Short mmCIF file of C-alpha atoms in Angstrom, two decimals:
data_model
loop_
_atom_site.label_atom_id
_atom_site.label_comp_id
_atom_site.label_asym_id
_atom_site.label_seq_id
_atom_site.Cartn_x
_atom_site.Cartn_y
_atom_site.Cartn_z
CA MET A 1 -0.35 0.03 0.02
CA THR A 2 1.35 3.14 -0.94
CA THR A 3 -0.07 6.89 -0.68
CA LYS A 4 0.98 9.36 -3.37
CA PHE A 5 0.22 13.10 -3.87
CA THR A 6 -0.56 16.04 -6.64
CA PRO A 7 0.53 19.36 -6.59
CA ASP A 8 -2.83 20.50 -6.08
CA HIS A 9 -2.95 18.49 -2.49
CA GLU A 10 -5.02 15.57 -3.69
CA TYR A 11 -3.40 12.07 -1.85
CA ILE A 12 -4.68 8.89 -3.27
CA ARG A 13 -3.51 5.86 -1.42
CA ILE A 14 -3.29 2.97 -3.83
CA GLU A 15 -4.42 -0.73 -2.43
CA GLY A 16 -4.55 -3.47 -5.37
CA ASP A 17 -6.68 -1.94 -8.29
CA THR A 18 -8.55 0.60 -5.94
CA GLY A 19 -7.36 4.37 -5.45
CA ILE A 20 -9.01 5.97 -2.31
CA VAL A 21 -8.67 9.58 -2.89
CA GLY A 22 -9.01 13.11 -0.42
CA ILE A 23 -7.37 16.42 0.49
CA THR A 24 -3.97 16.63 2.18
CA GLN A 25 -3.76 17.82 6.45
CA PHE A 26 -2.19 21.12 4.63
CA ALA A 27 -5.33 21.47 2.38
CA GLN A 28 -7.37 20.96 4.97
CA GLU A 29 -5.52 23.86 7.16
CA GLN A 30 -5.43 26.01 3.71
CA LEU A 31 -9.11 25.78 3.24
CA GLY A 32 -10.16 26.08 6.68
CA ASP A 33 -13.76 24.75 8.55
CA ILE A 34 -14.89 22.99 5.47
CA VAL A 35 -19.31 22.92 5.56
CA PHE A 36 -20.21 21.39 2.30
CA ILE A 37 -19.03 18.29 -0.09
CA GLU A 38 -20.07 17.76 -3.14
CA LEU A 39 -18.91 13.76 -4.20
CA PRO A 40 -18.76 11.95 -7.81
CA ALA A 41 -21.97 10.04 -8.91
CA ILE A 42 -20.75 6.34 -8.44
CA GLY A 43 -19.61 4.38 -12.26
CA LYS A 44 -18.31 7.75 -13.18
CA VAL A 45 -15.60 7.52 -15.05
CA LEU A 46 -13.14 9.86 -14.60
CA LYS A 47 -9.32 10.93 -16.27
CA LYS A 48 -6.63 12.24 -14.92
CA GLY A 49 -7.28 16.11 -13.73
CA ASP A 50 -11.08 16.35 -14.66
CA GLU A 51 -12.81 17.56 -12.11
CA ALA A 52 -14.25 15.13 -9.12
CA ALA A 53 -15.28 16.80 -6.06
CA VAL A 54 -15.95 20.40 -5.10
CA VAL A 55 -15.05 20.84 -1.48
CA GLU A 56 -17.01 24.29 0.29
CA SER A 57 -15.68 26.59 2.96
CA VAL A 58 -17.36 28.92 5.06
CA LYS A 59 -16.11 31.56 2.39
CA ALA A 60 -15.57 29.67 -0.94
CA ALA A 61 -15.48 26.07 -2.90
CA SER A 62 -13.01 24.74 -4.54
CA GLU A 63 -12.05 21.42 -6.95
CA ILE A 64 -10.77 18.35 -6.18
CA TYR A 65 -9.18 16.64 -8.91
CA ALA A 66 -9.31 12.99 -10.04
CA PRO A 67 -5.38 12.15 -9.53
CA VAL A 68 -5.39 9.34 -11.50
CA SER A 69 -8.33 8.44 -14.39
CA GLY A 70 -10.47 5.57 -13.12
CA THR A 71 -13.87 4.91 -12.78
CA VAL A 72 -15.60 5.74 -8.97
CA SER A 73 -16.77 2.53 -6.98
CA GLU A 74 -17.36 4.26 -3.56
CA VAL A 75 -18.07 7.63 -2.28
CA ASN A 76 -17.54 8.34 1.18
CA ALA A 77 -21.43 8.35 2.27
CA ALA A 78 -20.80 10.28 6.07
CA LEU A 79 -19.26 13.65 4.50
CA SER A 80 -22.89 14.75 3.25
CA THR A 81 -23.66 14.98 6.96
CA GLU A 82 -20.60 15.21 8.49
CA PRO A 83 -18.08 17.13 6.28
CA GLY A 84 -15.90 18.61 8.74
CA LEU A 85 -14.88 14.84 8.70
CA VAL A 86 -12.14 16.21 6.57
CA ASN A 87 -10.59 18.92 8.72
CA ALA A 88 -10.47 16.02 11.44
CA ASP A 89 -8.72 13.32 9.60
CA PRO A 90 -8.38 14.25 6.18
CA GLU A 91 -6.31 10.97 5.71
CA ALA A 92 -7.99 8.30 6.78
CA GLY A 93 -11.89 8.84 8.05
CA GLY A 94 -12.46 12.25 5.88
CA TRP A 95 -11.06 10.21 2.47
CA MET A 96 -13.70 11.45 -0.77
CA PHE A 97 -13.95 8.31 -2.88
CA LYS A 98 -12.53 5.63 -4.29
CA LEU A 99 -11.00 4.73 -7.89
CA THR A 100 -10.60 1.80 -9.35
CA LEU A 101 -7.78 2.39 -11.52
CA ALA A 102 -7.75 2.10 -15.45
CA ASP A 103 -4.17 2.51 -15.80
CA VAL A 104 -1.72 1.73 -12.31
CA THR A 105 1.22 2.87 -13.89
CA GLU A 106 -0.54 6.25 -13.77
CA THR A 107 -0.37 6.64 -10.11
CA GLU A 108 4.10 6.62 -10.82
CA THR A 109 3.78 9.94 -11.86
CA LEU A 110 2.38 11.60 -9.24
CA LEU A 111 4.66 12.89 -6.12
CA ASP A 112 5.74 10.36 -3.18
CA ASP A 113 6.37 11.54 1.00
CA ALA A 114 9.33 13.21 0.15
CA ALA A 115 8.54 15.14 -2.41
CA TYR A 116 5.26 16.22 -1.90
CA ALA A 117 6.67 17.10 1.78
CA ASP A 118 9.57 19.18 0.18
CA LEU A 119 6.72 20.84 -1.81
CA THR A 120 4.64 22.84 1.42
CA LYS A 121 7.42 22.84 3.26
CA MET B 1 -7.18 20.97 -5.29
CA SER B 2 -7.73 24.31 -6.10
CA PRO B 3 -7.61 26.87 -4.77
CA THR B 4 -5.69 27.25 -2.27
CA SER B 5 -5.61 30.32 0.04
CA PRO B 6 -5.23 33.82 -1.67
CA ARG B 7 -9.02 33.03 -3.74
CA VAL B 8 -10.44 31.64 -0.01
CA PHE B 9 -11.23 35.37 0.28
CA MET B 10 -12.38 37.49 -2.00
CA ALA B 11 -10.65 37.74 -5.38
CA GLU B 12 -7.87 40.71 -5.76
CA PRO B 13 -4.46 39.59 -7.87
CA GLU B 14 -0.99 39.22 -5.23
CA SER B 15 0.62 42.73 -5.45
CA GLN B 16 4.11 43.43 -3.83
CA ASP B 17 2.89 47.11 -3.05
CA LEU B 18 0.43 46.50 -0.26
CA LYS B 19 -0.58 49.39 1.95
CA GLN B 20 -0.33 47.96 5.54
CA THR B 21 -2.29 49.39 8.62
CA PRO B 22 -0.82 50.29 12.07
CA LEU B 23 -1.91 46.62 13.40
CA TYR B 24 -0.01 44.73 10.35
CA ALA B 25 2.58 43.72 12.50
CA ARG B 26 0.11 42.77 15.56
CA HIS B 27 -1.39 40.51 12.97
CA VAL B 28 1.65 38.92 11.62
CA ALA B 29 2.57 37.46 15.24
CA ALA B 30 -1.31 36.35 15.87
CA GLY B 31 -0.64 34.16 13.22
CA GLY B 32 -2.87 36.28 10.97
CA ARG B 33 -3.06 34.37 7.35
CA MET B 34 -3.03 37.93 4.99
CA VAL B 35 -4.13 38.57 2.13
CA ALA B 36 -4.88 41.43 -0.87
CA PHE B 37 -7.82 43.45 -0.17
CA GLY B 38 -8.67 47.38 -1.09
CA GLY B 39 -5.03 47.16 -1.33
CA TYR B 40 -4.14 46.61 2.26
CA ALA B 41 -2.63 43.22 3.86
CA LEU B 42 -5.19 42.33 6.51
CA PRO B 43 -5.88 38.78 8.10
CA VAL B 44 -8.36 36.77 6.60
CA GLN B 45 -8.45 34.78 9.21
CA TYR B 46 -5.82 34.10 12.49
CA PRO B 47 -5.57 30.12 13.70
CA PRO B 48 -8.66 29.25 15.39
CA GLY B 49 -10.28 29.62 11.28
CA ILE B 50 -13.76 31.78 10.09
CA MET B 51 -16.36 29.24 12.07
CA ALA B 52 -14.06 29.31 15.62
CA GLU B 53 -13.90 33.79 15.01
CA HIS B 54 -17.42 34.20 13.76
CA LYS B 55 -18.89 32.09 16.70
CA TRP B 56 -16.76 33.74 18.75
CA THR B 57 -18.20 37.19 17.81
CA ARG B 58 -21.93 36.09 17.86
CA GLU B 59 -21.29 34.85 22.12
CA HIS B 60 -17.92 37.11 23.12
CA ALA B 61 -16.65 39.91 21.72
CA GLY B 62 -14.34 40.09 18.52
CA LEU B 63 -11.31 42.87 18.02
CA PHE B 64 -11.22 43.68 14.12
CA ASP B 65 -9.08 45.83 12.60
CA VAL B 66 -11.14 47.46 9.69
CA SER B 67 -8.31 50.60 9.27
CA HIS B 68 -8.32 50.15 5.70
CA MET B 69 -11.99 52.30 5.74
CA GLY B 70 -11.98 55.49 4.81
CA PRO B 71 -12.74 57.87 7.78
CA CYS B 72 -12.16 61.38 6.83
CA PHE B 73 -13.45 64.60 8.32
CA LEU B 74 -15.56 67.18 6.51
CA MET B 75 -14.98 70.78 7.98
CA LEU B 76 -15.93 74.38 7.83
CA ASN B 77 -13.22 76.57 6.59
CA GLU B 78 -14.11 79.33 9.15
CA ARG B 79 -16.88 78.84 11.77
CA SER B 80 -19.42 81.03 13.14
CA GLY B 81 -19.35 79.99 16.83
CA ASP B 82 -23.57 79.59 16.56
CA ALA B 83 -23.44 76.07 16.78
CA ASP B 84 -26.28 75.07 15.12
CA ARG B 85 -25.77 77.68 12.32
CA ASP B 86 -22.49 75.63 11.96
CA HIS B 87 -23.71 72.35 11.50
CA ALA B 88 -26.32 73.70 9.15
CA ALA B 89 -23.48 75.09 6.63
CA ILE B 90 -21.77 72.22 6.84
CA ALA B 91 -24.63 69.37 6.46
CA ALA B 92 -25.23 72.21 3.33
CA VAL B 93 -22.20 70.65 1.38
CA LEU B 94 -22.88 67.04 1.84
CA GLU B 95 -26.46 66.95 1.40
CA PRO B 96 -26.20 67.78 -1.99
CA LEU B 97 -24.63 64.33 -2.61
CA VAL B 98 -26.85 61.37 -0.10
CA CYS B 99 -30.34 60.60 0.48
CA GLY B 100 -29.71 61.54 4.26
CA ASP B 101 -30.97 63.69 6.77
CA ILE B 102 -27.82 65.41 7.57
CA ALA B 103 -28.86 68.84 8.35
CA GLY B 104 -31.48 67.00 11.25
CA LEU B 105 -28.65 65.29 13.28
CA PRO B 106 -28.63 65.96 16.63
CA PRO B 107 -24.80 65.96 17.97
CA GLY B 108 -23.49 62.93 18.56
CA LYS B 109 -25.34 61.25 16.29
CA ILE B 110 -24.51 59.06 13.81
CA ARG B 111 -26.17 58.03 10.79
CA TYR B 112 -26.89 55.66 7.61
CA THR B 113 -26.80 57.44 4.63
CA LEU B 114 -25.92 56.38 0.65
CA LEU B 115 -23.72 59.31 -1.61
CA LEU B 116 -25.56 58.76 -5.41
CA ASN B 117 -25.39 59.76 -8.81
CA GLU B 118 -28.18 61.30 -10.94
CA GLY B 119 -29.33 57.90 -12.31
CA GLY B 120 -30.26 57.33 -8.90
CA GLY B 121 -27.34 54.59 -8.59
CA ILE B 122 -25.64 54.08 -4.85
CA GLU B 123 -21.98 55.19 -5.03
CA ASP B 124 -21.24 54.72 -1.87
CA ASP B 125 -22.74 53.64 1.44
CA LEU B 126 -21.27 55.48 4.48
CA MET B 127 -21.83 56.44 7.75
CA VAL B 128 -21.75 60.30 8.57
CA ALA B 129 -21.62 61.45 12.30
CA ARG B 130 -22.02 64.71 13.87
CA PRO B 131 -19.98 65.80 16.81
CA PRO B 132 -20.78 66.04 20.22
CA THR B 133 -21.43 69.66 21.79
CA GLY B 134 -19.02 72.24 21.21
CA LYS B 135 -17.05 70.82 18.39
CA GLU B 136 -19.55 71.43 15.42
CA GLY B 137 -18.65 72.88 12.46
CA GLY B 138 -17.73 69.34 10.76
CA LEU B 139 -18.47 65.87 10.31
CA PHE B 140 -16.82 62.56 10.99
CA ILE B 141 -17.27 60.18 8.07
CA VAL B 142 -16.30 56.98 7.04
CA VAL B 143 -16.98 55.19 3.84
CA ASN B 144 -15.60 52.33 1.74
CA ALA B 145 -12.09 50.99 1.48
CA ALA B 146 -12.21 50.26 -1.92
CA THR B 147 -14.50 53.40 -3.00
CA LYS B 148 -12.54 55.86 -0.66
CA ASP B 149 -10.30 57.64 -3.42
CA VAL B 150 -13.18 58.61 -5.42
CA ASP B 151 -15.79 59.53 -2.62
CA PHE B 152 -12.99 61.65 -1.05
CA ALA B 153 -12.65 63.88 -4.58
CA ARG B 154 -15.99 63.87 -5.13
CA MET B 155 -16.28 65.43 -1.06
CA SER B 156 -13.90 67.55 -1.54
CA GLU B 157 -15.53 69.17 -4.55
CA ALA B 158 -18.35 69.44 -3.54
CA ALA B 159 -16.41 71.24 -0.37
CA GLY B 160 -15.50 74.56 -2.86
CA GLN B 161 -14.22 77.34 -0.91
CA VAL B 162 -16.50 76.29 2.56
CA ALA B 163 -15.75 73.81 3.67
CA ARG B 164 -12.29 71.39 3.70
CA LEU B 165 -12.02 67.54 3.23
CA GLN B 166 -9.13 65.41 5.65
CA ARG B 167 -8.33 61.95 5.32
CA ALA B 168 -8.18 60.35 8.52
CA ASP B 169 -7.49 56.67 7.04
CA ARG B 170 -3.78 57.40 8.08
CA GLY B 171 -4.72 55.98 11.74
CA ALA B 172 -6.25 53.14 13.13
CA LEU B 173 -9.81 52.10 12.95
CA LEU B 174 -10.47 49.17 15.67
CA ALA B 175 -13.99 47.31 15.60
CA LEU B 176 -15.44 45.82 18.78
CA GLN B 177 -18.14 43.69 18.10
CA GLY B 178 -20.20 41.02 20.69
CA PRO B 179 -22.72 40.86 23.48
CA GLU B 180 -19.38 41.27 25.46
CA ALA B 181 -18.33 44.25 24.06
CA ALA B 182 -20.07 47.08 25.94
CA ALA B 183 -18.66 45.68 29.29
CA VAL B 184 -14.89 45.24 27.75
CA LEU B 185 -14.73 49.27 26.60
CA ALA B 186 -16.43 50.42 29.81
CA ARG B 187 -13.15 48.75 31.50
CA LEU B 188 -11.11 51.18 29.40
CA VAL B 189 -13.68 53.99 28.69
CA PRO B 190 -16.10 54.16 31.72
CA GLU B 191 -17.88 56.94 29.77
CA THR B 192 -18.82 54.91 26.19
CA ALA B 193 -21.19 52.62 28.03
CA ASP B 194 -23.42 56.09 27.61
CA LEU B 195 -24.31 55.37 23.97
CA ALA B 196 -26.34 53.95 22.41
CA PHE B 197 -26.52 52.53 18.94
CA MET B 198 -25.46 55.13 16.10
CA GLU B 199 -24.27 57.69 18.37
CA TYR B 200 -20.74 58.86 18.50
CA GLY B 201 -18.56 60.52 21.18
CA LEU B 202 -15.12 61.13 21.72
CA TYR B 203 -12.80 60.46 24.91
CA ASP B 204 -9.57 60.66 26.24
CA TRP B 205 -8.22 57.42 27.47
CA ASN B 206 -4.82 57.37 29.33
CA GLY B 207 -3.90 60.52 27.16
CA ILE B 208 -4.64 58.68 24.19
CA GLY B 209 -7.63 60.27 22.52
CA LEU B 210 -10.24 57.86 20.51
CA SER B 211 -13.63 59.07 18.87
CA VAL B 212 -15.69 55.93 19.18
CA SER B 213 -19.27 55.54 17.38
CA ARG B 214 -21.56 52.55 19.00
CA SER B 215 -22.41 51.11 15.23
CA GLY B 216 -20.49 48.07 13.29
CA TYR B 217 -21.39 45.47 10.77
CA THR B 218 -22.69 42.03 12.43
CA GLY B 219 -25.19 42.69 13.62
CA GLU B 220 -23.92 42.56 16.98
CA ASP B 221 -23.70 45.71 19.77
CA GLY B 222 -20.19 47.00 19.46
CA PHE B 223 -18.66 50.46 19.23
CA GLU B 224 -15.80 51.56 15.95
CA ILE B 225 -12.74 52.93 17.63
CA ARG B 226 -10.89 55.36 16.12
CA CYS B 227 -6.91 56.59 17.55
CA TYR B 228 -3.77 57.97 15.25
CA ALA B 229 -1.14 55.26 14.30
CA GLU B 230 1.30 55.61 17.24
CA HIS B 231 -1.78 53.85 19.93
CA ALA B 232 -3.15 51.63 17.74
CA GLU B 233 -1.24 48.79 19.20
CA THR B 234 -1.47 50.00 22.54
CA LEU B 235 -5.17 50.00 22.53
CA TRP B 236 -5.21 46.69 19.97
CA ASP B 237 -3.42 45.34 23.26
CA ALA B 238 -5.20 46.49 25.53
CA LEU B 239 -8.09 45.32 24.71
CA LEU B 240 -6.96 41.90 23.64
CA ALA B 241 -5.59 41.84 27.19
CA ASP B 242 -9.53 41.05 27.99
CA ASP B 243 -9.81 37.52 28.06
CA ARG B 244 -13.27 38.08 26.72
CA VAL B 245 -12.05 39.40 23.69
CA LYS B 246 -10.02 37.51 20.45
CA PRO B 247 -9.11 38.70 17.17
CA ILE B 248 -11.35 38.23 14.35
CA GLY B 249 -10.48 38.14 10.20
CA LEU B 250 -12.35 39.41 7.48
CA GLY B 251 -13.51 36.01 6.43
CA ALA B 252 -15.51 35.95 9.81
CA ARG B 253 -16.29 39.94 9.19
CA ASP B 254 -17.57 39.10 5.61
CA SER B 255 -20.13 35.88 7.48
CA LEU B 256 -21.17 37.60 10.30
CA ARG B 257 -22.54 40.83 7.99
CA LEU B 258 -23.91 38.40 5.81
CA GLU B 259 -26.13 36.86 8.22
CA ALA B 260 -26.50 40.65 9.37
CA GLY B 261 -28.46 41.02 6.80
CA LEU B 262 -26.17 43.98 5.85
CA PRO B 263 -25.21 44.54 2.42
CA LEU B 264 -21.14 44.40 1.10
CA TYR B 265 -20.92 47.43 -1.35
CA GLY B 266 -19.46 46.43 -4.78
CA HIS B 267 -20.66 43.44 -4.39
CA ASP B 268 -25.00 43.53 -3.25
CA LEU B 269 -24.86 47.55 -4.17
CA ASP B 270 -23.22 48.97 -7.55
CA LEU B 271 -23.66 52.29 -9.11
CA THR B 272 -26.82 51.13 -10.94
CA THR B 273 -28.30 49.75 -7.79
CA SER B 274 -30.68 51.99 -6.38
CA PRO B 275 -32.02 52.56 -2.53
CA VAL B 276 -35.37 51.10 -3.43
CA GLU B 277 -34.14 47.75 -4.88
CA ALA B 278 -31.51 46.68 -2.05
CA ASP B 279 -33.96 47.60 0.61
CA LEU B 280 -32.51 50.52 1.50
CA GLY B 281 -35.16 52.78 1.76
CA PHE B 282 -34.98 54.05 5.35
CA ALA B 283 -32.09 55.76 4.60
CA ILE B 284 -33.89 58.49 2.35
CA SER B 285 -35.33 60.53 4.79
CA LYS B 286 -38.60 62.12 4.33
CA ARG B 287 -37.61 65.92 4.41
CA ARG B 288 -35.43 65.19 1.40
CA ARG B 289 -37.80 62.73 -0.01
CA GLU B 290 -40.55 65.74 -0.15
CA ALA B 291 -38.04 68.28 -1.08
CA ALA B 292 -37.06 65.55 -3.94
CA ASP B 293 -33.45 67.20 -3.73
CA PHE B 294 -31.13 64.71 -4.01
CA PRO B 295 -29.40 62.68 -7.07
CA GLY B 296 -31.43 60.67 -8.85
CA ALA B 297 -34.46 61.68 -7.06
CA ALA B 298 -36.90 60.87 -9.97
CA ARG B 299 -35.29 57.49 -11.01
CA ILE B 300 -35.65 56.70 -6.47
CA LEU B 301 -39.20 58.09 -6.21
CA ALA B 302 -41.02 56.89 -8.69
CA GLU B 303 -39.52 53.39 -7.50
CA ARG B 304 -40.92 54.12 -4.48
CA SER B 305 -44.74 54.61 -6.16
CA GLU B 306 -44.73 52.36 -8.59
CA GLY B 307 -41.86 49.99 -7.26
CA PRO B 308 -38.78 48.67 -8.64
CA LYS B 309 -37.83 46.79 -11.24
CA ARG B 310 -36.17 44.36 -8.71
CA LYS B 311 -35.75 43.78 -5.21
CA ARG B 312 -32.48 42.72 -2.97
CA VAL B 313 -33.95 39.93 -0.68
CA GLY B 314 -32.60 37.40 1.61
CA LEU B 315 -32.60 33.34 0.44
CA ILE B 316 -31.62 30.26 2.43
CA VAL B 317 -30.58 27.64 -0.05
CA GLU B 318 -30.39 23.95 0.28
CA GLY B 319 -27.42 22.33 -0.13
CA ALA B 320 -24.34 23.51 -1.43
CA PRO B 321 -23.71 27.55 -0.85
CA ALA B 322 -25.01 29.14 -3.64
CA ARG B 323 -21.64 32.23 -4.08
CA GLU B 324 -22.30 35.81 -5.96
CA GLY B 325 -22.86 34.93 -9.15
CA ALA B 326 -24.92 32.17 -9.04
CA ALA B 327 -28.44 32.30 -11.21
CA ILE B 328 -31.87 33.04 -9.16
CA LEU B 329 -34.04 30.69 -11.25
CA ASP B 330 -37.79 30.12 -10.57
CA ALA B 331 -39.99 27.14 -9.35
CA ASP B 332 -40.25 26.45 -13.29
CA GLY B 333 -35.95 26.75 -13.71
CA ALA B 334 -36.58 29.67 -15.85
CA PRO B 335 -33.43 32.66 -14.84
CA ILE B 336 -35.04 35.84 -12.59
CA GLY B 337 -31.46 37.35 -11.04
CA ILE B 338 -28.37 36.43 -9.56
CA VAL B 339 -26.92 36.07 -5.82
CA THR B 340 -24.96 39.19 -4.82
CA SER B 341 -23.65 37.56 -2.02
CA GLY B 342 -23.33 34.30 -0.74
CA GLY B 343 -21.71 31.60 1.65
CA PHE B 344 -22.24 29.66 4.67
CA ALA B 345 -23.79 31.30 7.71
CA PRO B 346 -22.25 29.72 11.08
CA THR B 347 -24.97 30.46 13.18
CA LEU B 348 -28.20 28.93 11.20
CA GLY B 349 -25.48 26.20 9.87
CA LYS B 350 -26.87 26.59 6.69
CA ALA B 351 -26.29 28.29 3.09
CA ILE B 352 -27.38 31.74 2.31
CA ALA B 353 -27.19 34.36 0.67
CA LEU B 354 -28.44 38.01 -0.82
CA GLY B 355 -29.24 38.51 -4.07
CA PHE B 356 -31.77 40.49 -6.99
CA VAL B 357 -34.95 39.26 -8.42
CA PRO B 358 -38.29 40.92 -9.91
CA PRO B 359 -40.51 42.41 -7.41
CA ASP B 360 -42.67 39.46 -8.03
CA PHE B 361 -40.43 37.07 -6.09
CA ALA B 362 -39.24 39.29 -3.90
CA GLN B 363 -42.25 37.48 -1.35
CA ALA B 364 -41.52 36.13 1.90
CA GLU B 365 -41.79 32.22 1.47
CA THR B 366 -41.13 32.35 -1.91
CA VAL B 367 -39.87 28.83 -3.20
CA LEU B 368 -37.27 29.43 -5.44
CA GLN B 369 -34.22 27.69 -7.02
CA VAL B 370 -30.52 28.86 -7.32
CA SER B 371 -27.91 27.51 -9.94
CA VAL B 372 -25.06 25.79 -8.19
CA ARG B 373 -22.47 24.65 -10.45
CA GLY B 374 -24.85 24.30 -13.17
CA ARG B 375 -27.77 22.06 -11.11
CA PRO B 376 -30.99 23.87 -9.68
CA GLN B 377 -30.49 23.93 -5.71
CA PRO B 378 -34.54 24.48 -3.86
CA ALA B 379 -34.17 28.27 -2.44
CA ARG B 380 -36.69 30.03 -0.60
CA VAL B 381 -36.82 33.71 0.44
CA VAL B 382 -36.91 34.96 4.06
CA PRO B 383 -36.91 37.93 5.53
CA THR B 384 -33.90 40.06 6.51
CA PRO B 385 -31.77 39.81 9.29
CA PHE B 386 -31.18 35.89 8.67
CA VAL B 387 -29.94 36.28 12.47
CA PRO B 388 -32.12 39.01 14.64
CA HIS B 389 -29.40 42.29 15.32
CA ARG B 390 -29.12 43.29 18.94
CA TYR B 391 -28.21 46.40 18.55
CA HIS B 392 -27.92 48.79 21.86
CA ARG B 393 -30.86 51.03 21.06
CA LYS B 394 -31.79 53.68 24.12
CA THR B 395 -35.22 52.81 25.03
CA ALA B 396 -37.15 56.47 25.33
#
């Protein structure tokens, strides 16, 4: 199991051919209190970089992009009643959606832990 | 994820030559996230975040740096020494630009009024105070940050040879807002307890001159306090030394004013919006209305009797917040208006918005929709304020 990152502050945790997507600790701190999350429909086919979800803070809406290509297989339904989970626990309980990866090798283009840490330093 | 911090507050390009208020170092030291706003570097939030800061202000007292605003003095060049005659003379300078009764302001009182253009559109909204007894012959005026240079030029021109405009925006302007604001300020300056909503006084605090208005932009009781720049940090620190007070950023200032149903110039009001459309008819005084002697009187008075083409309303939105620019649709999905301010209301735990719709759709409880990212969401018209005002009004 590895976790990769985008320069736009999404993470994707890869478990076999499934990727679990959310936003990083850094991103949730930047956004502040999250009050509403719009999640993709299950079955939606996304290309890398497509808009996948929208996170609303008190002040603004921010788009979440698909880190890699794939099909949405599951969404975190808890976020519809408790969007603050993304603030409290972004990289575990605050995950947003799961993708069945179209091409596992695509994840190699993403940032690893060290490279992402470097970006947000 | 996109965007990160800069667009979290109102979009404004990054700039190298942002002005700093006298409290800039205090904001940075307190961990304020500085953003560009009205040409100034100001904190959008401190570490607790917009939600916590908003709620703190509603429950205790929030301290805001609003030194970017445009305070100024409009002063007679020559005073007669007769208080009423001097006030009448300075009021006569300002009145041709606004729709309020400035001549009728008693000493120490403040009036909310509007700078209008000949088309009846709003150039700015502003506060005008008549100084307390003994200090007549001038007006203390506060205009908006983004419009202040234009406003000051307009008022200077109107002053002609009779009066002069003196900018006062190099100093500090602090807002202390919330149910505990009065008790906090009374600990420093006990006499401020005597002020009622929309009253104004001049006070001495340990040798530091303070001009204090009982007013604000949150819907709560509170004060706006002006002092010279060199005293700003002393005053800021003294207010924050009271543990009922926390510093509050621009983000919560915006969510607080939105809940209070207070329009924001440049968003809910602009050069095309009339006071009647904007539901600010109360700002047109009876005397001025009867005399029809203010800019744009023809349009504005016609709208008063025949109704405007559009009206500002409050909306409660189900689901994602509808932001500025979102289309307002009727129940069948036809576009009828536009959201001019929108966001999440921390006090209510739901999305709210201000926007303009034709009068037929402006009745409370009218069922409408808003288009968010191309999808319609239910919305309904509600009376404003969304959260009741808690001003300290004087009981007769």
